[in-house]
Amino acid sequence: GQVLLLFKRHAVLTVREPMLYTARMVVIFAVTVFFCVVYLESRQLTQVQIMQKAFYVFWFVCVPVAFPVIAVYALNAEFVTVKKEVKDGMYGPMAYALANGLLQLPMMFAFGLCAMLPTYLILGWPWDTFLTTLALFSAHCWAFECIAQFFSLSANPLVGMLKYLNVWFISALFSGLVFRGRDVIWPLRLLYYCLPMKWFFGATAYSIMASSPPYEGTLACNSTGAGAVSYCPDEGFYCPSTEEDPFGLSCYGETGPQILDSLSKTYDAISSENTVLTDLIAILAIGVFFKVNYCVYLYASCTAGRMPNPPRQIKI
């Protein structure tokens, strides 16, 4: 009963107070359209546009999950009210956490749709990967939402916002595009595996590239004939010079697996192996870790206190 009542109340508050979810949907949609226009040329199936598509994926992974920093402030204000209501005996802290969690789930899919629809419509990503990428994006948003919830329990909301931004920045730094995880010393390398962006970046890159149509600009190495070259790379193909790439340096492959193999040599978060399910489980596990810690700290904060002192005896 408490969960249903709290769910209805928070659903109404979500409509009346747009800062928590509705405003973020609008901003995610607008920012995604902006990046789609910036990387519009990545629609072309040419070698020089492969890295541009990879960079768009990076922004697609990083930018939408920066906005829960706003939620830290809003959830902190809500936490102050919840703590008072729980101590007044209106409902239990776990009822609030469950109702809030149930409301989160459809909102994460709504965030996904706001980012996915312009991406697929404008940049021409393969539609057969839409549901897979939507599930990955929603899980990624949920993991960062759990991180934002956890930091919203800070005594000072501004400190909580700074903590969230630190985690977001470190996650972007260790996403797999800025540098290779294996080049980082231990124990800092743990950050490469313990934060969500690396898993989402690799899974998204595989999802959109594995089934991609053939890319232009590669030729198979032939030992004789018109296609003969003096040096043949181990991949078995090369890229002739073009106006856009006079030296043929942008050469990643014709098929999706070839491109993924080429990119994996520089970015080890990317692989031609299908690890999408493993990546999804890793993202969810990170979210569960922060959600459990949030629930524990919420319960402790709402139930902590001391018995009132007995009344003093006054002698008359």
PDB file of C-alpha atoms in Angstrom:
ATOM      1  CA  GLY A   1       0.000   0.000   0.000  1.00  0.00           C
ATOM      2  CA  GLN A   2       2.746   2.439   0.913  1.00  0.00           C
ATOM      3  CA  VAL A   3       4.681   1.705  -2.294  1.00  0.00           C
ATOM      4  CA  LEU A   4       1.653   2.290  -4.533  1.00  0.00           C
ATOM      5  CA  LEU A   5       0.760   5.513  -2.749  1.00  0.00           C
ATOM      6  CA  LEU A   6       4.322   6.820  -2.958  1.00  0.00           C
ATOM      7  CA  PHE A   7       4.579   5.789  -6.611  1.00  0.00           C
ATOM      8  CA  LYS A   8       1.444   7.796  -7.467  1.00  0.00           C
ATOM      9  CA  ARG A   9       2.662  10.787  -5.475  1.00  0.00           C
ATOM     10  CA  HIS A  10       6.073  10.836  -7.157  1.00  0.00           C
ATOM     11  CA  ALA A  11       4.521  10.351 -10.595  1.00  0.00           C
ATOM     12  CA  VAL A  12       2.436  13.480 -10.012  1.00  0.00           C
ATOM     13  CA  LEU A  13       5.492  15.349  -8.716  1.00  0.00           C
ATOM     14  CA  THR A  14       7.438  14.305 -11.817  1.00  0.00           C
ATOM     15  CA  VAL A  15       4.817  15.968 -14.014  1.00  0.00           C
ATOM     16  CA  ARG A  16       4.611  19.091 -11.881  1.00  0.00           C
ATOM     17  CA  GLU A  17       8.370  19.430 -11.312  1.00  0.00           C
ATOM     18  CA  PRO A  18      10.147  18.976 -14.657  1.00  0.00           C
ATOM     19  CA  MET A  19      13.717  19.331 -13.364  1.00  0.00           C
ATOM     20  CA  LEU A  20      14.101  15.691 -12.341  1.00  0.00           C
ATOM     21  CA  TYR A  21      13.111  13.953 -15.598  1.00  0.00           C
ATOM     22  CA  THR A  22      11.155  15.996 -18.157  1.00  0.00           C
ATOM     23  CA  ALA A  23      13.737  18.763 -18.531  1.00  0.00           C
ATOM     24  CA  ARG A  24      16.481  16.186 -18.974  1.00  0.00           C
ATOM     25  CA  MET A  25      14.537  14.487 -21.770  1.00  0.00           C
ATOM     26  CA  VAL A  26      14.333  17.793 -23.642  1.00  0.00           C
ATOM     27  CA  VAL A  27      18.029  18.541 -23.100  1.00  0.00           C
ATOM     28  CA  ILE A  28      19.138  15.030 -24.120  1.00  0.00           C
ATOM     29  CA  PHE A  29      17.091  15.269 -27.318  1.00  0.00           C
ATOM     30  CA  ALA A  30      18.454  18.741 -28.146  1.00  0.00           C
ATOM     31  CA  VAL A  31      22.077  17.842 -27.419  1.00  0.00           C
ATOM     32  CA  THR A  32      21.811  14.616 -29.426  1.00  0.00           C
ATOM     33  CA  VAL A  33      20.416  16.488 -32.432  1.00  0.00           C
ATOM     34  CA  PHE A  34      23.285  18.975 -32.108  1.00  0.00           C
ATOM     35  CA  PHE A  35      25.935  16.230 -32.176  1.00  0.00           C
ATOM     36  CA  CYS A  36      24.128  14.462 -35.032  1.00  0.00           C
ATOM     37  CA  VAL A  37      24.360  17.620 -37.127  1.00  0.00           C
ATOM     38  CA  VAL A  38      28.036  18.067 -36.209  1.00  0.00           C
ATOM     39  CA  TYR A  39      28.826  14.479 -37.238  1.00  0.00           C
ATOM     40  CA  LEU A  40      26.401  14.369 -40.153  1.00  0.00           C
ATOM     41  CA  GLU A  41      29.138  13.283 -42.594  1.00  0.00           C
ATOM     42  CA  SER A  42      29.606  10.070 -40.604  1.00  0.00           C
ATOM     43  CA  ARG A  43      26.563   8.761 -42.500  1.00  0.00           C
ATOM     44  CA  GLN A  44      28.898   8.132 -45.433  1.00  0.00           C
ATOM     45  CA  LEU A  45      30.326   4.617 -45.598  1.00  0.00           C
ATOM     46  CA  THR A  46      33.892   5.707 -46.284  1.00  0.00           C
ATOM     47  CA  GLN A  47      37.147   4.997 -44.459  1.00  0.00           C
ATOM     48  CA  VAL A  48      37.738   8.587 -43.334  1.00  0.00           C
ATOM     49  CA  GLN A  49      34.343   8.651 -41.591  1.00  0.00           C
ATOM     50  CA  ILE A  50      34.912   5.557 -39.452  1.00  0.00           C
ATOM     51  CA  MET A  51      36.817   7.474 -36.765  1.00  0.00           C
ATOM     52  CA  GLN A  52      34.209  10.234 -36.909  1.00  0.00           C
ATOM     53  CA  LYS A  53      31.552   7.652 -36.126  1.00  0.00           C
ATOM     54  CA  ALA A  54      33.676   6.346 -33.241  1.00  0.00           C
ATOM     55  CA  PHE A  55      33.992   9.875 -31.843  1.00  0.00           C
ATOM     56  CA  TYR A  56      30.228  10.360 -32.117  1.00  0.00           C
ATOM     57  CA  VAL A  57      29.728   7.149 -30.143  1.00  0.00           C
ATOM     58  CA  PHE A  58      32.017   8.600 -27.466  1.00  0.00           C
ATOM     59  CA  TRP A  59      29.852  11.734 -27.128  1.00  0.00           C
ATOM     60  CA  PHE A  60      26.724   9.563 -27.313  1.00  0.00           C
ATOM     61  CA  VAL A  61      28.071   7.589 -24.351  1.00  0.00           C
ATOM     62  CA  CYS A  62      29.356  10.509 -22.249  1.00  0.00           C
ATOM     63  CA  VAL A  63      27.118  13.541 -22.627  1.00  0.00           C
ATOM     64  CA  PRO A  64      23.603  12.298 -21.687  1.00  0.00           C
ATOM     65  CA  VAL A  65      24.817  10.895 -18.353  1.00  0.00           C
ATOM     66  CA  ALA A  66      26.342  14.240 -17.350  1.00  0.00           C
ATOM     67  CA  PHE A  67      22.867  15.651 -16.735  1.00  0.00           C
ATOM     68  CA  PRO A  68      21.978  13.591 -13.621  1.00  0.00           C
ATOM     69  CA  VAL A  69      24.117  16.127 -11.761  1.00  0.00           C
ATOM     70  CA  ILE A  70      20.883  18.147 -11.701  1.00  0.00           C
ATOM     71  CA  ALA A  71      19.114  15.171 -10.146  1.00  0.00           C
ATOM     72  CA  VAL A  72      21.624  15.144  -7.280  1.00  0.00           C
ATOM     73  CA  TYR A  73      20.380  18.554  -6.167  1.00  0.00           C
ATOM     74  CA  ALA A  74      16.692  17.698  -6.623  1.00  0.00           C
ATOM     75  CA  LEU A  75      17.003  14.319  -4.895  1.00  0.00           C
ATOM     76  CA  ASN A  76      18.875  15.880  -1.991  1.00  0.00           C
ATOM     77  CA  ALA A  77      15.991  18.289  -1.380  1.00  0.00           C
ATOM     78  CA  GLU A  78      13.602  15.344  -1.601  1.00  0.00           C
ATOM     79  CA  PHE A  79      15.756  13.329   0.816  1.00  0.00           C
ATOM     80  CA  VAL A  80      15.405  16.043   3.492  1.00  0.00           C
ATOM     81  CA  THR A  81      11.618  15.803   3.228  1.00  0.00           C
ATOM     82  CA  VAL A  82      11.608  11.993   3.133  1.00  0.00           C
ATOM     83  CA  LYS A  83      13.750  11.761   6.268  1.00  0.00           C
ATOM     84  CA  LYS A  84      11.290  13.933   8.190  1.00  0.00           C
ATOM     85  CA  GLU A  85       8.269  11.979   6.953  1.00  0.00           C
ATOM     86  CA  VAL A  86       9.857   8.628   7.785  1.00  0.00           C
ATOM     87  CA  LYS A  87      10.705   9.798  11.313  1.00  0.00           C
ATOM     88  CA  ASP A  88       7.094  10.964  11.672  1.00  0.00           C
ATOM     89  CA  GLY A  89       5.985   7.398  10.883  1.00  0.00           C
ATOM     90  CA  MET A  90       4.243   8.197   7.584  1.00  0.00           C
ATOM     91  CA  TYR A  91       5.979   5.359   5.663  1.00  0.00           C
ATOM     92  CA  GLY A  92       9.134   3.269   5.686  1.00  0.00           C
ATOM     93  CA  PRO A  93      12.384   4.205   3.933  1.00  0.00           C
ATOM     94  CA  MET A  94      12.403   1.032   1.829  1.00  0.00           C
ATOM     95  CA  ALA A  95       8.873   1.761   0.569  1.00  0.00           C
ATOM     96  CA  TYR A  96      10.148   5.111  -0.689  1.00  0.00           C
ATOM     97  CA  ALA A  97      13.244   3.529  -2.281  1.00  0.00           C
ATOM     98  CA  LEU A  98      11.118   0.897  -4.063  1.00  0.00           C
ATOM     99  CA  ALA A  99       8.539   3.400  -5.327  1.00  0.00           C
ATOM    100  CA  ASN A 100      11.310   5.690  -6.544  1.00  0.00           C
ATOM    101  CA  GLY A 101      13.069   2.789  -8.267  1.00  0.00           C
ATOM    102  CA  LEU A 102       9.901   1.690 -10.059  1.00  0.00           C
ATOM    103  CA  LEU A 103       9.406   5.219 -11.367  1.00  0.00           C
ATOM    104  CA  GLN A 104      13.022   5.373 -12.561  1.00  0.00           C
ATOM    105  CA  LEU A 105      12.764   2.443 -14.973  1.00  0.00           C
ATOM    106  CA  PRO A 106      10.320   3.888 -17.552  1.00  0.00           C
ATOM    107  CA  MET A 107      12.135   7.228 -17.329  1.00  0.00           C
ATOM    108  CA  MET A 108      15.419   5.581 -18.325  1.00  0.00           C
ATOM    109  CA  PHE A 109      13.782   4.115 -21.433  1.00  0.00           C
ATOM    110  CA  ALA A 110      12.323   7.556 -22.182  1.00  0.00           C
ATOM    111  CA  PHE A 111      15.847   9.009 -21.992  1.00  0.00           C
ATOM    112  CA  GLY A 112      16.956   6.277 -24.369  1.00  0.00           C
ATOM    113  CA  LEU A 113      14.290   7.116 -26.908  1.00  0.00           C
ATOM    114  CA  CYS A 114      15.187  10.827 -26.744  1.00  0.00           C
ATOM    115  CA  ALA A 115      18.777   9.985 -27.688  1.00  0.00           C
ATOM    116  CA  MET A 116      18.218   7.028 -30.009  1.00  0.00           C
ATOM    117  CA  LEU A 117      15.541   8.354 -32.347  1.00  0.00           C
ATOM    118  CA  PRO A 118      17.514  11.376 -33.637  1.00  0.00           C
ATOM    119  CA  THR A 119      20.666   9.253 -33.863  1.00  0.00           C
ATOM    120  CA  TYR A 120      19.068   6.540 -35.964  1.00  0.00           C
ATOM    121  CA  LEU A 121      17.040   8.944 -38.084  1.00  0.00           C
ATOM    122  CA  ILE A 122      19.783  11.488 -38.785  1.00  0.00           C
ATOM    123  CA  LEU A 123      22.935   9.371 -38.821  1.00  0.00           C
ATOM    124  CA  GLY A 124      21.387   6.283 -40.378  1.00  0.00           C
ATOM    125  CA  TRP A 125      22.446   3.695 -37.813  1.00  0.00           C
ATOM    126  CA  PRO A 126      21.154   0.187 -38.683  1.00  0.00           C
ATOM    127  CA  TRP A 127      17.617  -0.175 -37.324  1.00  0.00           C
ATOM    128  CA  ASP A 128      18.029  -3.884 -36.593  1.00  0.00           C
ATOM    129  CA  THR A 129      20.253  -2.848 -33.676  1.00  0.00           C
ATOM    130  CA  PHE A 130      17.775  -0.322 -32.235  1.00  0.00           C
ATOM    131  CA  LEU A 131      16.351  -2.475 -29.413  1.00  0.00           C
ATOM    132  CA  THR A 132      19.782  -3.736 -28.361  1.00  0.00           C
ATOM    133  CA  THR A 133      21.223  -0.233 -28.216  1.00  0.00           C
ATOM    134  CA  LEU A 134      18.105   1.039 -26.423  1.00  0.00           C
ATOM    135  CA  ALA A 135      18.524  -1.613 -23.720  1.00  0.00           C
ATOM    136  CA  LEU A 136      22.221  -0.729 -23.355  1.00  0.00           C
ATOM    137  CA  PHE A 137      21.536   3.021 -23.237  1.00  0.00           C
ATOM    138  CA  SER A 138      18.736   2.642 -20.678  1.00  0.00           C
ATOM    139  CA  ALA A 139      20.901   0.432 -18.449  1.00  0.00           C
ATOM    140  CA  HIS A 140      23.736   2.944 -18.730  1.00  0.00           C
ATOM    141  CA  CYS A 141      21.445   5.823 -17.728  1.00  0.00           C
ATOM    142  CA  TRP A 142      20.089   3.750 -14.841  1.00  0.00           C
ATOM    143  CA  ALA A 143      23.598   3.018 -13.531  1.00  0.00           C
ATOM    144  CA  PHE A 144      24.460   6.720 -13.486  1.00  0.00           C
ATOM    145  CA  GLU A 145      21.065   7.533 -11.977  1.00  0.00           C
ATOM    146  CA  CYS A 146      21.925   5.177  -9.110  1.00  0.00           C
ATOM    147  CA  ILE A 147      25.273   6.939  -8.705  1.00  0.00           C
ATOM    148  CA  ALA A 148      23.458  10.294  -8.600  1.00  0.00           C
ATOM    149  CA  GLN A 149      21.012   8.937  -6.007  1.00  0.00           C
ATOM    150  CA  PHE A 150      23.844   7.732  -3.815  1.00  0.00           C
ATOM    151  CA  PHE A 151      25.595  11.114  -3.864  1.00  0.00           C
ATOM    152  CA  SER A 152      22.300  12.939  -3.278  1.00  0.00           C
ATOM    153  CA  LEU A 153      22.467  11.694   0.320  1.00  0.00           C
ATOM    154  CA  SER A 154      25.403  14.038   0.989  1.00  0.00           C
ATOM    155  CA  ALA A 155      24.774  16.576   3.728  1.00  0.00           C
ATOM    156  CA  ASN A 156      25.506  19.396   1.284  1.00  0.00           C
ATOM    157  CA  PRO A 157      23.919  19.041  -2.185  1.00  0.00           C
ATOM    158  CA  LEU A 158      26.730  21.015  -3.830  1.00  0.00           C
ATOM    159  CA  VAL A 159      29.289  18.557  -2.461  1.00  0.00           C
ATOM    160  CA  GLY A 160      27.146  15.715  -3.800  1.00  0.00           C
ATOM    161  CA  MET A 161      27.061  17.347  -7.240  1.00  0.00           C
ATOM    162  CA  LEU A 162      30.851  17.700  -7.222  1.00  0.00           C
ATOM    163  CA  LYS A 163      31.244  14.051  -6.249  1.00  0.00           C
ATOM    164  CA  TYR A 164      29.003  13.015  -9.126  1.00  0.00           C
ATOM    165  CA  LEU A 165      30.920  15.169 -11.619  1.00  0.00           C
ATOM    166  CA  ASN A 166      34.174  13.598 -10.436  1.00  0.00           C
ATOM    167  CA  VAL A 167      32.823  10.086 -11.051  1.00  0.00           C
ATOM    168  CA  TRP A 168      31.424  11.129 -14.447  1.00  0.00           C
ATOM    169  CA  PHE A 169      34.720  12.684 -15.531  1.00  0.00           C
ATOM    170  CA  ILE A 170      36.801   9.695 -14.392  1.00  0.00           C
ATOM    171  CA  SER A 171      34.384   7.333 -16.146  1.00  0.00           C
ATOM    172  CA  ALA A 172      34.712   9.347 -19.382  1.00  0.00           C
ATOM    173  CA  LEU A 173      38.495   9.348 -19.002  1.00  0.00           C
ATOM    174  CA  PHE A 174      38.500   5.564 -18.560  1.00  0.00           C
ATOM    175  CA  SER A 175      35.898   4.896 -21.266  1.00  0.00           C
ATOM    176  CA  GLY A 176      38.378   3.253 -23.630  1.00  0.00           C
ATOM    177  CA  LEU A 177      38.682   6.006 -26.232  1.00  0.00           C
ATOM    178  CA  VAL A 178      41.034   8.417 -24.456  1.00  0.00           C
ATOM    179  CA  PHE A 179      43.679   5.767 -23.697  1.00  0.00           C
ATOM    180  CA  ARG A 180      43.997   2.008 -23.453  1.00  0.00           C
ATOM    181  CA  GLY A 181      43.133   0.419 -20.129  1.00  0.00           C
ATOM    182  CA  ARG A 182      46.159  -1.871 -20.208  1.00  0.00           C
ATOM    183  CA  ASP A 183      48.456   1.164 -20.339  1.00  0.00           C
ATOM    184  CA  VAL A 184      47.263   2.334 -16.905  1.00  0.00           C
ATOM    185  CA  ILE A 185      49.118   1.177 -13.794  1.00  0.00           C
ATOM    186  CA  TRP A 186      47.423  -0.755 -11.023  1.00  0.00           C
ATOM    187  CA  PRO A 187      45.435   0.037  -8.914  1.00  0.00           C
ATOM    188  CA  LEU A 188      44.187   2.898 -11.120  1.00  0.00           C
ATOM    189  CA  ARG A 189      43.350   0.338 -13.798  1.00  0.00           C
ATOM    190  CA  LEU A 190      40.476  -0.801 -11.588  1.00  0.00           C
ATOM    191  CA  LEU A 191      38.656   2.396 -12.576  1.00  0.00           C
ATOM    192  CA  TYR A 192      38.647   1.116 -16.150  1.00  0.00           C
ATOM    193  CA  TYR A 193      36.545  -1.878 -15.120  1.00  0.00           C
ATOM    194  CA  CYS A 194      34.524  -0.482 -12.194  1.00  0.00           C
ATOM    195  CA  LEU A 195      32.767   2.358 -14.051  1.00  0.00           C
ATOM    196  CA  PRO A 196      30.026   1.973 -16.687  1.00  0.00           C
ATOM    197  CA  MET A 197      31.231   3.934 -19.725  1.00  0.00           C
ATOM    198  CA  LYS A 198      33.877   1.451 -20.854  1.00  0.00           C
ATOM    199  CA  TRP A 199      31.294  -1.327 -21.050  1.00  0.00           C
ATOM    200  CA  PHE A 200      28.701   0.799 -22.823  1.00  0.00           C
ATOM    201  CA  PHE A 201      31.210   2.218 -25.298  1.00  0.00           C
ATOM    202  CA  GLY A 202      32.426  -1.224 -26.378  1.00  0.00           C
ATOM    203  CA  ALA A 203      28.935  -2.715 -26.590  1.00  0.00           C
ATOM    204  CA  THR A 204      27.562   0.209 -28.620  1.00  0.00           C
ATOM    205  CA  ALA A 205      30.514   0.166 -31.022  1.00  0.00           C
ATOM    206  CA  TYR A 206      30.004  -3.549 -31.619  1.00  0.00           C
ATOM    207  CA  SER A 207      26.231  -3.200 -31.943  1.00  0.00           C
ATOM    208  CA  ILE A 208      26.326  -0.562 -34.701  1.00  0.00           C
ATOM    209  CA  MET A 209      29.411  -1.785 -36.570  1.00  0.00           C
ATOM    210  CA  ALA A 210      29.091  -5.582 -36.581  1.00  0.00           C
ATOM    211  CA  SER A 211      26.095  -5.543 -38.907  1.00  0.00           C
ATOM    212  CA  SER A 212      27.062  -2.392 -40.785  1.00  0.00           C
ATOM    213  CA  PRO A 213      26.861  -2.303 -44.613  1.00  0.00           C
ATOM    214  CA  PRO A 214      30.243  -2.572 -46.418  1.00  0.00           C
ATOM    215  CA  TYR A 215      32.473   0.491 -46.308  1.00  0.00           C
ATOM    216  CA  GLU A 216      34.123   1.842 -49.440  1.00  0.00           C
ATOM    217  CA  GLY A 217      37.804   2.514 -49.955  1.00  0.00           C
ATOM    218  CA  THR A 218      39.563  -0.813 -49.392  1.00  0.00           C
ATOM    219  CA  LEU A 219      41.190  -3.157 -51.903  1.00  0.00           C
ATOM    220  CA  ALA A 220      42.268  -6.741 -51.334  1.00  0.00           C
ATOM    221  CA  CYS A 221      45.988  -7.416 -51.659  1.00  0.00           C
ATOM    222  CA  ASN A 222      46.642  -9.456 -54.802  1.00  0.00           C
ATOM    223  CA  SER A 223      49.985 -11.045 -55.492  1.00  0.00           C
ATOM    224  CA  THR A 224      49.661 -10.305 -59.213  1.00  0.00           C
ATOM    225  CA  GLY A 225      47.574  -8.154 -61.495  1.00  0.00           C
ATOM    226  CA  ALA A 226      46.358  -4.588 -61.307  1.00  0.00           C
ATOM    227  CA  GLY A 227      45.812  -4.731 -57.569  1.00  0.00           C
ATOM    228  CA  ALA A 228      49.371  -5.816 -56.780  1.00  0.00           C
ATOM    229  CA  VAL A 229      51.159  -3.877 -54.059  1.00  0.00           C
ATOM    230  CA  SER A 230      54.729  -4.103 -52.844  1.00  0.00           C
ATOM    231  CA  TYR A 231      53.643  -4.398 -49.204  1.00  0.00           C
ATOM    232  CA  CYS A 232      50.503  -6.036 -47.918  1.00  0.00           C
ATOM    233  CA  PRO A 233      49.342  -5.433 -44.317  1.00  0.00           C
ATOM    234  CA  ASP A 234      48.502  -8.441 -42.164  1.00  0.00           C
ATOM    235  CA  GLU A 235      44.808  -7.599 -42.502  1.00  0.00           C
ATOM    236  CA  GLY A 236      44.927  -8.553 -46.201  1.00  0.00           C
ATOM    237  CA  PHE A 237      43.673  -5.224 -47.556  1.00  0.00           C
ATOM    238  CA  TYR A 238      44.957  -1.734 -48.189  1.00  0.00           C
ATOM    239  CA  CYS A 239      43.473   1.658 -48.989  1.00  0.00           C
ATOM    240  CA  PRO A 240      44.529   3.575 -52.105  1.00  0.00           C
ATOM    241  CA  SER A 241      45.048   7.306 -51.847  1.00  0.00           C
ATOM    242  CA  THR A 242      42.014   9.543 -52.247  1.00  0.00           C
ATOM    243  CA  GLU A 243      41.410  13.268 -52.268  1.00  0.00           C
ATOM    244  CA  GLU A 244      40.260  13.142 -48.645  1.00  0.00           C
ATOM    245  CA  ASP A 245      43.130  10.845 -47.581  1.00  0.00           C
ATOM    246  CA  PRO A 246      46.108  11.252 -49.951  1.00  0.00           C
ATOM    247  CA  PHE A 247      48.300   8.775 -48.040  1.00  0.00           C
ATOM    248  CA  GLY A 248      45.645   6.116 -47.368  1.00  0.00           C
ATOM    249  CA  LEU A 249      46.196   6.312 -43.623  1.00  0.00           C
ATOM    250  CA  SER A 250      42.513   5.969 -42.732  1.00  0.00           C
ATOM    251  CA  CYS A 251      42.224   2.298 -43.517  1.00  0.00           C
ATOM    252  CA  TYR A 252      40.071   0.173 -41.218  1.00  0.00           C
ATOM    253  CA  GLY A 253      38.355  -2.400 -43.410  1.00  0.00           C
ATOM    254  CA  GLU A 254      35.343  -3.115 -45.543  1.00  0.00           C
ATOM    255  CA  THR A 255      33.195  -5.217 -43.208  1.00  0.00           C
ATOM    256  CA  GLY A 256      32.094  -4.562 -39.662  1.00  0.00           C
ATOM    257  CA  PRO A 257      34.347  -7.252 -38.101  1.00  0.00           C
ATOM    258  CA  GLN A 258      37.365  -5.930 -40.035  1.00  0.00           C
ATOM    259  CA  ILE A 259      36.683  -2.394 -38.820  1.00  0.00           C
ATOM    260  CA  LEU A 260      36.229  -3.535 -35.215  1.00  0.00           C
ATOM    261  CA  ASP A 261      39.472  -5.522 -35.352  1.00  0.00           C
ATOM    262  CA  SER A 262      41.324  -2.476 -36.699  1.00  0.00           C
ATOM    263  CA  LEU A 263      39.894  -0.168 -34.039  1.00  0.00           C
ATOM    264  CA  SER A 264      40.620  -2.668 -31.258  1.00  0.00           C
ATOM    265  CA  LYS A 265      44.360  -2.293 -31.858  1.00  0.00           C
ATOM    266  CA  THR A 266      44.153   1.271 -30.558  1.00  0.00           C
ATOM    267  CA  TYR A 267      41.017   1.184 -28.407  1.00  0.00           C
ATOM    268  CA  ASP A 268      40.863  -2.008 -26.372  1.00  0.00           C
ATOM    269  CA  ALA A 269      37.283  -1.336 -25.224  1.00  0.00           C
ATOM    270  CA  ILE A 270      36.285  -2.210 -28.806  1.00  0.00           C
ATOM    271  CA  SER A 271      36.299  -5.818 -29.980  1.00  0.00           C
ATOM    272  CA  SER A 272      34.981  -7.865 -32.886  1.00  0.00           C
ATOM    273  CA  GLU A 273      33.741 -10.467 -30.374  1.00  0.00           C
ATOM    274  CA  ASN A 274      30.119 -10.268 -29.336  1.00  0.00           C
ATOM    275  CA  THR A 275      30.312  -9.344 -25.637  1.00  0.00           C
ATOM    276  CA  VAL A 276      27.131  -7.249 -25.576  1.00  0.00           C
ATOM    277  CA  LEU A 277      25.423  -9.432 -22.942  1.00  0.00           C
ATOM    278  CA  THR A 278      28.521  -9.404 -20.720  1.00  0.00           C
ATOM    279  CA  ASP A 279      28.771  -5.631 -21.082  1.00  0.00           C
ATOM    280  CA  LEU A 280      25.093  -5.206 -20.204  1.00  0.00           C
ATOM    281  CA  ILE A 281      25.473  -7.364 -17.091  1.00  0.00           C
ATOM    282  CA  ALA A 282      28.544  -5.356 -16.033  1.00  0.00           C
ATOM    283  CA  ILE A 283      26.630  -2.058 -16.399  1.00  0.00           C
ATOM    284  CA  LEU A 284      23.699  -3.419 -14.380  1.00  0.00           C
ATOM    285  CA  ALA A 285      26.037  -4.807 -11.706  1.00  0.00           C
ATOM    286  CA  ILE A 286      27.607  -1.364 -11.235  1.00  0.00           C
ATOM    287  CA  GLY A 287      24.146   0.170 -10.957  1.00  0.00           C
ATOM    288  CA  VAL A 288      23.054  -2.469  -8.412  1.00  0.00           C
ATOM    289  CA  PHE A 289      26.179  -1.792  -6.327  1.00  0.00           C
ATOM    290  CA  PHE A 290      25.363   1.913  -6.006  1.00  0.00           C
ATOM    291  CA  LYS A 291      21.644   1.231  -5.526  1.00  0.00           C
ATOM    292  CA  VAL A 292      22.297  -1.151  -2.628  1.00  0.00           C
ATOM    293  CA  ASN A 293      24.641   1.355  -0.995  1.00  0.00           C
ATOM    294  CA  TYR A 294      22.018   4.052  -1.494  1.00  0.00           C
ATOM    295  CA  CYS A 295      19.338   1.936   0.186  1.00  0.00           C
ATOM    296  CA  VAL A 296      21.607   1.064   3.122  1.00  0.00           C
ATOM    297  CA  TYR A 297      22.615   4.674   3.703  1.00  0.00           C
ATOM    298  CA  LEU A 298      19.021   5.880   3.228  1.00  0.00           C
ATOM    299  CA  TYR A 299      17.758   3.405   5.828  1.00  0.00           C
ATOM    300  CA  ALA A 300      20.515   4.310   8.259  1.00  0.00           C
ATOM    301  CA  SER A 301      19.898   8.054   7.817  1.00  0.00           C
ATOM    302  CA  CYS A 302      16.144   7.779   8.279  1.00  0.00           C
ATOM    303  CA  THR A 303      16.228   5.487  11.307  1.00  0.00           C
ATOM    304  CA  ALA A 304      19.240   6.919  13.125  1.00  0.00           C
ATOM    305  CA  GLY A 305      18.484   8.802  16.310  1.00  0.00           C
ATOM    306  CA  ARG A 306      18.484   8.501  20.025  1.00  0.00           C
ATOM    307  CA  MET A 307      15.825   8.056  22.621  1.00  0.00           C
ATOM    308  CA  PRO A 308      14.698  11.292  24.193  1.00  0.00           C
ATOM    309  CA  ASN A 309      16.021  12.013  27.658  1.00  0.00           C
ATOM    310  CA  PRO A 310      13.634  11.217  30.517  1.00  0.00           C
ATOM    311  CA  PRO A 311      11.948  14.247  32.030  1.00  0.00           C
ATOM    312  CA  ARG A 312      13.888  15.824  34.816  1.00  0.00           C
ATOM    313  CA  GLN A 313      12.467  15.505  38.299  1.00  0.00           C
ATOM    314  CA  ILE A 314      11.971  18.842  39.886  1.00  0.00           C
ATOM    315  CA  LYS A 315      11.775  18.995  43.626  1.00  0.00           C
ATOM    316  CA  ILE A 316       9.285  21.452  44.969  1.00  0.00           C
TER     317      ILE A 316
END
